[in-house]
Short mmCIF file of C-alpha atoms in Angstrom, two decimals:
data_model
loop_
_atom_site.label_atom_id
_atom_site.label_comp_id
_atom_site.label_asym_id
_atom_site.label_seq_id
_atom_site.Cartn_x
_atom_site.Cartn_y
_atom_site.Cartn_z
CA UNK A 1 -15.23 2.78 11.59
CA UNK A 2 -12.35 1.40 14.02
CA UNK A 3 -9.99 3.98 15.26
CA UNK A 4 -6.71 2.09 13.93
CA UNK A 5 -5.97 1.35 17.62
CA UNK A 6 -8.90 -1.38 18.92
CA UNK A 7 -11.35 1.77 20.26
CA UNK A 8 -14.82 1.13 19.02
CA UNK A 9 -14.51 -2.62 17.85
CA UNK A 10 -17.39 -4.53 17.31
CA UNK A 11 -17.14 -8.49 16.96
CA UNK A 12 -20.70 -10.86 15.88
CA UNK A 13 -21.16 -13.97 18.22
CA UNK A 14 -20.43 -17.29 16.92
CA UNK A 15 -23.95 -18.13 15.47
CA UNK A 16 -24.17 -14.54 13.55
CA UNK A 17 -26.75 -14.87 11.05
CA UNK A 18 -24.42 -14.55 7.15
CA UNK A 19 -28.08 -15.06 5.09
CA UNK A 20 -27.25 -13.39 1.82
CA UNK A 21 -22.87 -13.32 2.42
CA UNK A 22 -20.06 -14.31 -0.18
CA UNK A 23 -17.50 -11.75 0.38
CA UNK A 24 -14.67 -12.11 2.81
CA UNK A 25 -11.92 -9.14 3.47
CA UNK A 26 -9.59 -10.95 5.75
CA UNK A 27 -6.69 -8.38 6.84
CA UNK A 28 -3.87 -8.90 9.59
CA UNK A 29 -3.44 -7.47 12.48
CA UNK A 30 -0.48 -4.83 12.61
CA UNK A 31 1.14 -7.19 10.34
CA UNK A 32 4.73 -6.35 10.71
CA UNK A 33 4.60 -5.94 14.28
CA UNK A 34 2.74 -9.11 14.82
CA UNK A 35 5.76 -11.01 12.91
CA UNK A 36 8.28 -9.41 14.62
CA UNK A 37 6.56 -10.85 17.95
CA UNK A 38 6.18 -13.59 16.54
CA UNK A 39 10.27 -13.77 16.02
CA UNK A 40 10.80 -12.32 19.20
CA UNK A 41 8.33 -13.24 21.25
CA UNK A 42 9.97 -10.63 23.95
CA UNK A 43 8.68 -7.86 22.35
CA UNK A 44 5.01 -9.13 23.51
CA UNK A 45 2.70 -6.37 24.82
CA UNK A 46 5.18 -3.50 24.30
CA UNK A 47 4.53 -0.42 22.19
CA UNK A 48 6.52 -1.05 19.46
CA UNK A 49 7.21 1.16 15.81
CA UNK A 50 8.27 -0.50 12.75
CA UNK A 51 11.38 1.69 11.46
CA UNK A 52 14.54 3.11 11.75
CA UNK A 53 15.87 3.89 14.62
CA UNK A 54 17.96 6.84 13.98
CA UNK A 55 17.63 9.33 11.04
CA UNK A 56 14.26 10.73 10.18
CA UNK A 57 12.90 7.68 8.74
CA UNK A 58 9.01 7.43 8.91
CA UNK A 59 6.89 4.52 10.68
CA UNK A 60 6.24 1.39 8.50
CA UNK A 61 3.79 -0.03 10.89
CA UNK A 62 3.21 0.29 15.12
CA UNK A 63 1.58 -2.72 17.26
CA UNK A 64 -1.42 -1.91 18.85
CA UNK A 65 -0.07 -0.80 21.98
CA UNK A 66 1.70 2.29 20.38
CA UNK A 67 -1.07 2.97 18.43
CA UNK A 68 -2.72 4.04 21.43
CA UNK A 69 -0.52 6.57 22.21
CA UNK A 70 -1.47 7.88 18.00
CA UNK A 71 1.30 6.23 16.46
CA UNK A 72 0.46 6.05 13.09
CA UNK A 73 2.11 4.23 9.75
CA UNK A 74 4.05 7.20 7.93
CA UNK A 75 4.71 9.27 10.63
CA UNK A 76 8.39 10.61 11.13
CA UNK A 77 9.71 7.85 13.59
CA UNK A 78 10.92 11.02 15.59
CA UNK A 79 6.97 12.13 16.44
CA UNK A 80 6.53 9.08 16.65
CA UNK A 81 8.88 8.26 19.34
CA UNK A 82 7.52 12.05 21.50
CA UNK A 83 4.06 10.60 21.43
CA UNK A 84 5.28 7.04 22.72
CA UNK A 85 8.69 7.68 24.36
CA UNK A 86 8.89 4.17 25.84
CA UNK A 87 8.29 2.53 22.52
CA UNK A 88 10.62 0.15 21.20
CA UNK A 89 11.78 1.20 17.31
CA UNK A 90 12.47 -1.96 15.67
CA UNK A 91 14.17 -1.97 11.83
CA UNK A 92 11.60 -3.39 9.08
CA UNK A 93 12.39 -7.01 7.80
CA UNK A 94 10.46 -6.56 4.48
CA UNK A 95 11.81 -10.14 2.86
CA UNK A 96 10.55 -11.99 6.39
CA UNK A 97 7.22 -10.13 5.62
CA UNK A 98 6.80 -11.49 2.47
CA UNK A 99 7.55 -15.07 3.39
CA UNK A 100 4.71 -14.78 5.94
CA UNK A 101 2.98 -13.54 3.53
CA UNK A 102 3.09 -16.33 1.29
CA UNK A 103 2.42 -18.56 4.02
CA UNK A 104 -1.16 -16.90 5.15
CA UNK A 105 -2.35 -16.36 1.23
CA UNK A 106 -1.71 -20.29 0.74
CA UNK A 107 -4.20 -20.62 3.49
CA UNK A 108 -6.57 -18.54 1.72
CA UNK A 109 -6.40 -20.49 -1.67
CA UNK A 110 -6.45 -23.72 0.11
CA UNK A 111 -10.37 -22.76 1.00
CA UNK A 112 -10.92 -21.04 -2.43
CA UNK A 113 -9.63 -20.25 -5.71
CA UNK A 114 -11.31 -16.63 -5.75
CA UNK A 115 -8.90 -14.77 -3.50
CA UNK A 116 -7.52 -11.09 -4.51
CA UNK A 117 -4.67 -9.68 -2.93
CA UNK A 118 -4.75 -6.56 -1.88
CA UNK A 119 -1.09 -6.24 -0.53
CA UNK A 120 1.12 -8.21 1.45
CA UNK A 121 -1.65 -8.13 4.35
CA UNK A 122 -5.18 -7.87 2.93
CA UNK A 123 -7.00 -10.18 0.67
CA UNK A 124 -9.99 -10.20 -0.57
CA UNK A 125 -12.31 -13.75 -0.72
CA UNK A 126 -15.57 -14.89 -2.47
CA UNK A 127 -16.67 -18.19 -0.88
CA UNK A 128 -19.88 -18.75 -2.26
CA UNK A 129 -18.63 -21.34 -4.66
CA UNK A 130 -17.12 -23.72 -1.64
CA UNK A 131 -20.00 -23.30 1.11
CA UNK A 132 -21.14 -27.42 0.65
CA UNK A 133 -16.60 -27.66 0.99
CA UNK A 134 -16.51 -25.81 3.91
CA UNK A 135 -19.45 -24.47 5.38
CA UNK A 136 -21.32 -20.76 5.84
CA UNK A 137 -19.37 -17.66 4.64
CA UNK A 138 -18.94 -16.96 8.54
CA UNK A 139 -17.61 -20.58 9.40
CA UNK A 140 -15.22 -20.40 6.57
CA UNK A 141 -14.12 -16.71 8.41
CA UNK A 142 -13.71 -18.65 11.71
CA UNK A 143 -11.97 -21.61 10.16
CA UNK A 144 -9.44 -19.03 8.17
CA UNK A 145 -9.12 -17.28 11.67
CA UNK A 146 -8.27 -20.59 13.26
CA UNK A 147 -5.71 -21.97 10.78
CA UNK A 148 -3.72 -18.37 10.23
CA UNK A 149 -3.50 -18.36 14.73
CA UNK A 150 -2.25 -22.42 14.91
CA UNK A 151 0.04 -22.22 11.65
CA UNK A 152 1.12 -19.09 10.94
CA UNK A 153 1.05 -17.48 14.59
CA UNK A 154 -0.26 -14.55 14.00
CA UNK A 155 -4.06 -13.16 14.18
CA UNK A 156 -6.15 -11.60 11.44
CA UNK A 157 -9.30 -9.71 11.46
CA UNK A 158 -12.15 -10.72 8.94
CA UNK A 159 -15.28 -8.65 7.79
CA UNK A 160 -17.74 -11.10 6.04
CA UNK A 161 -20.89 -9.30 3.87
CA UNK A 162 -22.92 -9.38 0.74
CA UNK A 163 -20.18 -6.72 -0.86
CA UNK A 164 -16.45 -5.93 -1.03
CA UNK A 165 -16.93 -2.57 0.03
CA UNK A 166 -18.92 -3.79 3.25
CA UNK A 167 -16.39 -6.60 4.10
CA UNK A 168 -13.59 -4.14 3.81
CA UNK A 169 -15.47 -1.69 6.35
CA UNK A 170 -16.52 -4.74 8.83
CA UNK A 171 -13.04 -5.94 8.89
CA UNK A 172 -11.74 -2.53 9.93
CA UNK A 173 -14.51 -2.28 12.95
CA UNK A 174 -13.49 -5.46 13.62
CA UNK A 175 -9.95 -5.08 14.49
CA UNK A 176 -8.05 -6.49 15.87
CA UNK A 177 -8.64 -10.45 16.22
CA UNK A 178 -12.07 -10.15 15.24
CA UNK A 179 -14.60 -10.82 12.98
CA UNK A 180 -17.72 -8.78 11.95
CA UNK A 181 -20.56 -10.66 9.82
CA UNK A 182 -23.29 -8.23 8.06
CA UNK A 183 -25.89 -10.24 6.49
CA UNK A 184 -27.34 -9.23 3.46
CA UNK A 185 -30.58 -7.58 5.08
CA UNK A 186 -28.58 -6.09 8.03
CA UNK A 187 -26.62 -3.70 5.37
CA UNK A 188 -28.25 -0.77 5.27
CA UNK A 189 -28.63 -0.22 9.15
CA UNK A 190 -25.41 -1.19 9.42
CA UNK A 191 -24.06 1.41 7.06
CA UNK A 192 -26.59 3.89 7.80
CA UNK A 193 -24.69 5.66 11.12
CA UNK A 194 -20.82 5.10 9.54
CA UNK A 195 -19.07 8.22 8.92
CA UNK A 196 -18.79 9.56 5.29
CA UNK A 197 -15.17 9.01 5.77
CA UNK A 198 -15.66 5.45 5.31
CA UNK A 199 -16.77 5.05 2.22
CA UNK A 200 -14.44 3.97 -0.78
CA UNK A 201 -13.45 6.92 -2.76
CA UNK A 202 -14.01 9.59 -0.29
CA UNK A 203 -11.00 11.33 0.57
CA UNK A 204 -10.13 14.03 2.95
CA UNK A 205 -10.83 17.00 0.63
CA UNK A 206 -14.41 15.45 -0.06
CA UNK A 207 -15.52 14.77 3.78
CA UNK A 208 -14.28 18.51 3.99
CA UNK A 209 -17.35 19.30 1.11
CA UNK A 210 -19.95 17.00 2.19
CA UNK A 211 -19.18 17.77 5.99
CA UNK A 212 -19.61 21.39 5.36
CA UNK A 213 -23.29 20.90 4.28
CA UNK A 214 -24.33 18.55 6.83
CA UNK A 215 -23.36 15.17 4.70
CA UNK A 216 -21.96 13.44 7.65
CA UNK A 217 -23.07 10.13 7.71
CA UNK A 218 -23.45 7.17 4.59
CA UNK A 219 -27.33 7.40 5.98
CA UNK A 220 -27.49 11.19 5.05
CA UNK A 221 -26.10 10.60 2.47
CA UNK A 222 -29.00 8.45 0.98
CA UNK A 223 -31.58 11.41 2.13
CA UNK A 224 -29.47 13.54 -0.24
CA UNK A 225 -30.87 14.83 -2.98
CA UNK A 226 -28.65 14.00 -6.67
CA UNK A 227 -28.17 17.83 -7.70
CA UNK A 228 -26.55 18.37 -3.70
CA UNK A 229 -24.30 15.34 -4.01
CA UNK A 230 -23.48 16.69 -7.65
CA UNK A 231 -22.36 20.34 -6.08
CA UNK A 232 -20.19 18.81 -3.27
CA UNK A 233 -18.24 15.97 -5.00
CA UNK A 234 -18.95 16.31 -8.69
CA UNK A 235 -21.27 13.92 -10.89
CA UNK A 236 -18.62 10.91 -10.67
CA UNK A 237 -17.86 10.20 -6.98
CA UNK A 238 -21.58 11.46 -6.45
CA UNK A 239 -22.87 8.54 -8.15
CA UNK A 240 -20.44 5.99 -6.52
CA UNK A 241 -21.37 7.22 -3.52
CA UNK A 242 -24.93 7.30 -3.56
CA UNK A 243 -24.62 3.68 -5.15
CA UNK A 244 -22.27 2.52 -1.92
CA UNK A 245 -24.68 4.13 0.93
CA UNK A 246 -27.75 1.44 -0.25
CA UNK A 247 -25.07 -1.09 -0.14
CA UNK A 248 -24.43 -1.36 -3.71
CA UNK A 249 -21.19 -2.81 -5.22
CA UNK A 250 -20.69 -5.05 -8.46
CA UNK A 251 -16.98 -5.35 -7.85
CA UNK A 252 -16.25 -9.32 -8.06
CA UNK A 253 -13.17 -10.51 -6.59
CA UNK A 254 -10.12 -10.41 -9.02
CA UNK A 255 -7.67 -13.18 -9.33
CA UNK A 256 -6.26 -11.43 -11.83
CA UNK A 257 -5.31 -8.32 -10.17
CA UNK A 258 -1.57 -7.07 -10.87
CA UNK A 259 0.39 -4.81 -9.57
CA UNK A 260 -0.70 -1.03 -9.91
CA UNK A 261 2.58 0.57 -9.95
CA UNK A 262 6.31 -0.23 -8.22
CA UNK A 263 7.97 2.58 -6.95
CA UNK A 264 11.43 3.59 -4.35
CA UNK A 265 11.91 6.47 -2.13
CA UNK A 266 14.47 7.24 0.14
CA UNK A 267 14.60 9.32 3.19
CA UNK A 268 18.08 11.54 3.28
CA UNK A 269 19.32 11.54 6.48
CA UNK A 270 19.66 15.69 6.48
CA UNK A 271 17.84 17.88 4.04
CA UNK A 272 19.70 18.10 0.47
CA UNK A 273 20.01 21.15 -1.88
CA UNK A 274 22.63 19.91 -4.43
CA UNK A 275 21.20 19.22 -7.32
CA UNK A 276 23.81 16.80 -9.19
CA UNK A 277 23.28 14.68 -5.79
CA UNK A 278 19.55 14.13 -6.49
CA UNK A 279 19.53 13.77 -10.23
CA UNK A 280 22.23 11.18 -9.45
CA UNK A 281 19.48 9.80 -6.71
CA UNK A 282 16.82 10.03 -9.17
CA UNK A 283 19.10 7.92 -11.26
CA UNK A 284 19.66 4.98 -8.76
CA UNK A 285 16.52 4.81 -7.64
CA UNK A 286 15.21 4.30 -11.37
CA UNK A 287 17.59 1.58 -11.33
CA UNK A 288 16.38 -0.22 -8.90
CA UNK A 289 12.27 0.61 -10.27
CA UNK A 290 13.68 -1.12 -13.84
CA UNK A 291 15.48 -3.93 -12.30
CA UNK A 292 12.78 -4.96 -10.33
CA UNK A 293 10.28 -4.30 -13.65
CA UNK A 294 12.44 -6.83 -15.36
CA UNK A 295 12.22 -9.50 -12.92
CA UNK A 296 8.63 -9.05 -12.86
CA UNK A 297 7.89 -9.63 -16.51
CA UNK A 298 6.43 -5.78 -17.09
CA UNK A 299 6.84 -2.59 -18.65
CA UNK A 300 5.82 0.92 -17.16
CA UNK A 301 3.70 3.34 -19.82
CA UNK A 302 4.41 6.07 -16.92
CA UNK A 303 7.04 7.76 -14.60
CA UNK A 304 6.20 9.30 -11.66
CA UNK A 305 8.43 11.66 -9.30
CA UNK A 306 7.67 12.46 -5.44
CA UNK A 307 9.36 15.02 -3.79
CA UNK A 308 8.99 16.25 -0.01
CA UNK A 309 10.67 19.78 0.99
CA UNK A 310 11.85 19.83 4.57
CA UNK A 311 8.30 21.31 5.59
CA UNK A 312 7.23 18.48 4.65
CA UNK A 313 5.48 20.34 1.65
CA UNK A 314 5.32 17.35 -1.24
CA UNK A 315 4.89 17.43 -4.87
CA UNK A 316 4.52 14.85 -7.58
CA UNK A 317 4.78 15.02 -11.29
CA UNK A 318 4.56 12.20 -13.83
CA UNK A 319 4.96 11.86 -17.51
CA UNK A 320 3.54 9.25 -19.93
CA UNK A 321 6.46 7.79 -22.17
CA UNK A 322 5.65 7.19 -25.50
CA UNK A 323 6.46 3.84 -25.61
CA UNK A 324 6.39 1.42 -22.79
CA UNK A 325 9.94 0.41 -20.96
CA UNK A 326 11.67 -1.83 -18.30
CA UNK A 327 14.83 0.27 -19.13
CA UNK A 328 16.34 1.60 -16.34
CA UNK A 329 18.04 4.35 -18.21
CA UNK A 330 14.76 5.57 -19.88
CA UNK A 331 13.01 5.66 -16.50
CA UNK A 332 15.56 7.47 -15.19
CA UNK A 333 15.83 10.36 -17.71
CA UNK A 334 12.25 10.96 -17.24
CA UNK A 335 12.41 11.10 -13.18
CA UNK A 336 15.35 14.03 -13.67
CA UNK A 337 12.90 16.07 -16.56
CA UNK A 338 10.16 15.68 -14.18
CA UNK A 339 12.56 16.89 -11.72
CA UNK A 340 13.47 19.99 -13.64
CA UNK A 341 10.13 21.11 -13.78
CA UNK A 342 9.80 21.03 -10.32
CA UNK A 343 10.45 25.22 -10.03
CA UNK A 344 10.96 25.30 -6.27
CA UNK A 345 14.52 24.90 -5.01
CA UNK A 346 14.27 24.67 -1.31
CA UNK A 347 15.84 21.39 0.76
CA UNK A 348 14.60 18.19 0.18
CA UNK A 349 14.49 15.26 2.89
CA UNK A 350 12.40 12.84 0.20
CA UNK A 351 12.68 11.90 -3.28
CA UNK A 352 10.95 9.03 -5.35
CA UNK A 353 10.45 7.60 -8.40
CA UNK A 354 7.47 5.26 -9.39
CA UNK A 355 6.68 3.05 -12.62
CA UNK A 356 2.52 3.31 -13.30
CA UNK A 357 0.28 1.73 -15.74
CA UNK A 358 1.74 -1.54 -15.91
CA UNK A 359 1.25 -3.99 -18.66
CA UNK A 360 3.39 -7.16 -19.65
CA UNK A 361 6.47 -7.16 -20.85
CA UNK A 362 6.48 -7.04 -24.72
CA UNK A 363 3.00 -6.29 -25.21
CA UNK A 364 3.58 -3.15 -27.62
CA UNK A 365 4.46 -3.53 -31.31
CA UNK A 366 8.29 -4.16 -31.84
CA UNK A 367 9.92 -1.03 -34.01
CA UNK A 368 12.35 -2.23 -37.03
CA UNK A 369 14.91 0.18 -34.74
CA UNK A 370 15.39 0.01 -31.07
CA UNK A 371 17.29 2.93 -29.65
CA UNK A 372 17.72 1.08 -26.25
CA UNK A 373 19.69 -2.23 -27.52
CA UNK A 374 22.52 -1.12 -25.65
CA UNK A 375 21.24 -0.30 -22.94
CA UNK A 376 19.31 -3.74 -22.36
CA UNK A 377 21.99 -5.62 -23.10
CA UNK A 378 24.09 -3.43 -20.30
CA UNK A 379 21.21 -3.60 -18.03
CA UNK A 380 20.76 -7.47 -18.81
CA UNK A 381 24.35 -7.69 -17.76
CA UNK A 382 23.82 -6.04 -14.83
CA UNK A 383 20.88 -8.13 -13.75
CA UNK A 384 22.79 -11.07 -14.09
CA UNK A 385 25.34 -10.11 -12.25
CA UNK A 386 23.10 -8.80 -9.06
CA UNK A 387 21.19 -12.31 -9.79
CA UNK A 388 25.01 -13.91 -9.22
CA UNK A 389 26.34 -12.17 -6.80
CA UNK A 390 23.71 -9.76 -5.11
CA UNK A 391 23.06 -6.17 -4.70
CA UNK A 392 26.36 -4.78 -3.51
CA UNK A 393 28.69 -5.99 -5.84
CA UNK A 394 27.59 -3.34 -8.88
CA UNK A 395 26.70 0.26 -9.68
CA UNK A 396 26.86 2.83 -11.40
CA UNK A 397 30.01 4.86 -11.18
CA UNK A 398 28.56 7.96 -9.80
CA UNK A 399 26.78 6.28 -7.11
CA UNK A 400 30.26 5.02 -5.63
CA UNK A 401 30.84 7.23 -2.98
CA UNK A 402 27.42 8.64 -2.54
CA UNK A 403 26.49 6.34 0.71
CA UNK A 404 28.92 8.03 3.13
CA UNK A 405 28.57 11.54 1.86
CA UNK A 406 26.20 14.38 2.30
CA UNK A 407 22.89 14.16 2.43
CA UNK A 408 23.50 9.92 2.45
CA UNK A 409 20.17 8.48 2.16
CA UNK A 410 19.92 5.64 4.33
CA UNK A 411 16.06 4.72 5.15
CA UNK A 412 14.62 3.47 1.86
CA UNK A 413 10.97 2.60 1.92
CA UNK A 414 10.26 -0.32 -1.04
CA UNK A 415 6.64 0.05 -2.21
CA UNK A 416 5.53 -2.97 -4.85
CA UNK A 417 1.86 -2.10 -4.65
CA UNK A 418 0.26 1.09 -4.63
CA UNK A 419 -3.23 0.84 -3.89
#
């Protein structure tokens, strides 16, 4: 695979043979840096971190340049910053992303119906249904590549194979402003030397157990016997894996894909130990999960906490509701149980509270009692009012105050899909 910084990138020449292709992962490059070039063209060629500035807010994305210096996305902008001193920090513009965004996934759908999202940055793309439209798999790739450059202004790298999971993996080698074509035959010697850490599913904790009995690449991993696979990763990822390394991969691409989970953190700008504080911050932050639930059209079936000590040491606890809710205060109540069963009491720089297991809105059966009338019809309200007259001109009375004070969170990361 690429090393996240343009080291080991491999691009196929313009007449690559795509015999046996339908899948295209086309993914931006350094996305939020590029657009921040691209809005400033100034900022051209320098190392520069997506963040804030001050605090101990983490990196939301680093251009190429800074990535050389191992810059990575979620770093503390701080390391960050000793690793690549002459790097320019530059605050995130997350609504700006999202119009580009829109812009480059219109291009997509204007070549084919089939595209799948991944996040604001990634889609994926099956073509075979427009080839007489538009040409080849790869000339499709090239003309995507073209029109995203002259219209949008940015580049994007595109992997183009038989498979998602090989498209995915020859986009990433490709990186950046490239494209990588594996053609149905070329598959398995392409995937044969890649490192077990490539394939879908495999995390750290399983490279660790096939590494330590001499699984280290997708090719040894075919010349592993079932029963060794079985020991080092269990019976599940075992067979997923031994089904990617001969190139194997019914996923079809999913216009119907939704939204996994949408979540808030925040960052506090010095650790905090006061409890009332970050039940309160538990609180707003559930607000702002439910609002945005709302808007959406969906209800969560589970709450999720994250909490990071100031080592850095993080935790996460969730609890399925028993009925499924866009209701702020519901969401909210949850986050500060989960909270209280959290037995450590030590400083905490993070805290974050997630919605999972989406579904529509109003999907569940409707009881002949429902305890949270009053609180939709204050939340309602309060939606309303934000719609009116934005996000500053309501709250709840115990936040007021809270943004000056101790242990002031100022760096909030927004996260609407969690992939």
């Amino acid at each position: 695979m690429g090393h996240g910084d343009g080291r080991g990138r491999m691009v196929s020449a313009a007449d690559a043979d795509d015999t046996g292709t339908r899948i295209l992962h086309v993914d931006m490059d350094a996305f939020y840096a590029a657009v921040e070039v691209l809005d400033d063209p100034s900022l051209r060629g320098l190392p520069l971190i997506i963040g804030s500035p001050d605090g101990r807010s983490v990196v939301s994305s680093a251009s190429y340049e800074a990535r050389r210096y191992g810059v990575r996305s979620a770093m503390p902008v701080s390391q960050a910053l000793r690793l690549c001193p002459t790097a320019r920090v530059v605050p995130p513009h997350f609504p700006r992303y999202q119009a580009v965004s829109r812009q480059v996934m219109a291009i997509f759908e204007s070549f084919t119906p089939l595209v799948e999202p991944l996040s604001v940055d990634e889609a994926f793309l099956d073509v075979q249904g427009v080839r007489r439209l538009w040409g080849s798999p790869a000339r499709i790739a090239a003309q995507i590549r073209e029109r995203v450059s002259a219209e949008v202004g940015i580049t994007c790298s595109v992997g183009v194979a038989e498979t998602k999971h090989v498209a995915k993996m020859a986009s990433t080698i490709a990186k950046p402003d490239g494209m990588l074509v594996v053609s149905a035959a070329e598959t398995l010697d392409f995937l044969a030397p890649r490192s077990v850490r490539a394939l879908w599913g495999v995390g750290p904790k399983a490279a660790e157990a096939l590494e330590a009995r001499g699984i280290r690449t997708i090719g040894d991993i075919r010349a592993t016997t079932a029963d060794m696979l079985d020991r080092a990763v269990g019976p599940a990822l075992s067979a997923r894996l031994a089904q990617l390394s001969w190139g194997r991969d019914a996923r079809a691409v999913d216009t119907e894909r939704v939204e996994k989970s949408i979540g808030h953190e925040e960052t506090f700008d010095v650790d905090v130990d006061d409890r009332a504080f970050l039940r309160a911050e538990l609180l707003r932050l559930a607000d702002r999960v439910g609002a945005r639930l709302r808007r959406a059209g969906w209800e969560t079936s589970t709450v999720s906490i994250k909490i990071r000590f100031a080592d850095f040491r993080t935790v996460t606890r969730s609890q399925t509701l028993s009925d499924p809710t866009a209701v702020s205060q519901r969401i909210g109540e949850a986050a500060q149980t989960l909270f209280e069963q959290i037995d450590r009491r030590d400083p905490i720089r993070l805290v974050g509270v997630r919605a999972e297991r989406l579904q529509p809105a109003g999907g569940s059966a409707l009881a002949l009692w429902d305890d949270d009338e009053d609180w939709r019809r204050v939340e309602g309200a309060v939606d309303e009012a934000i719609a009116r007259f934005g996000t500053a001109t309501i709250s709840r009375a115990r936040h007021i105050g809270r943004g000056e004070g101790r242990g002031a969170a100022r760096h909030p990361k927004d996260h609407g899909i969690a992939d």
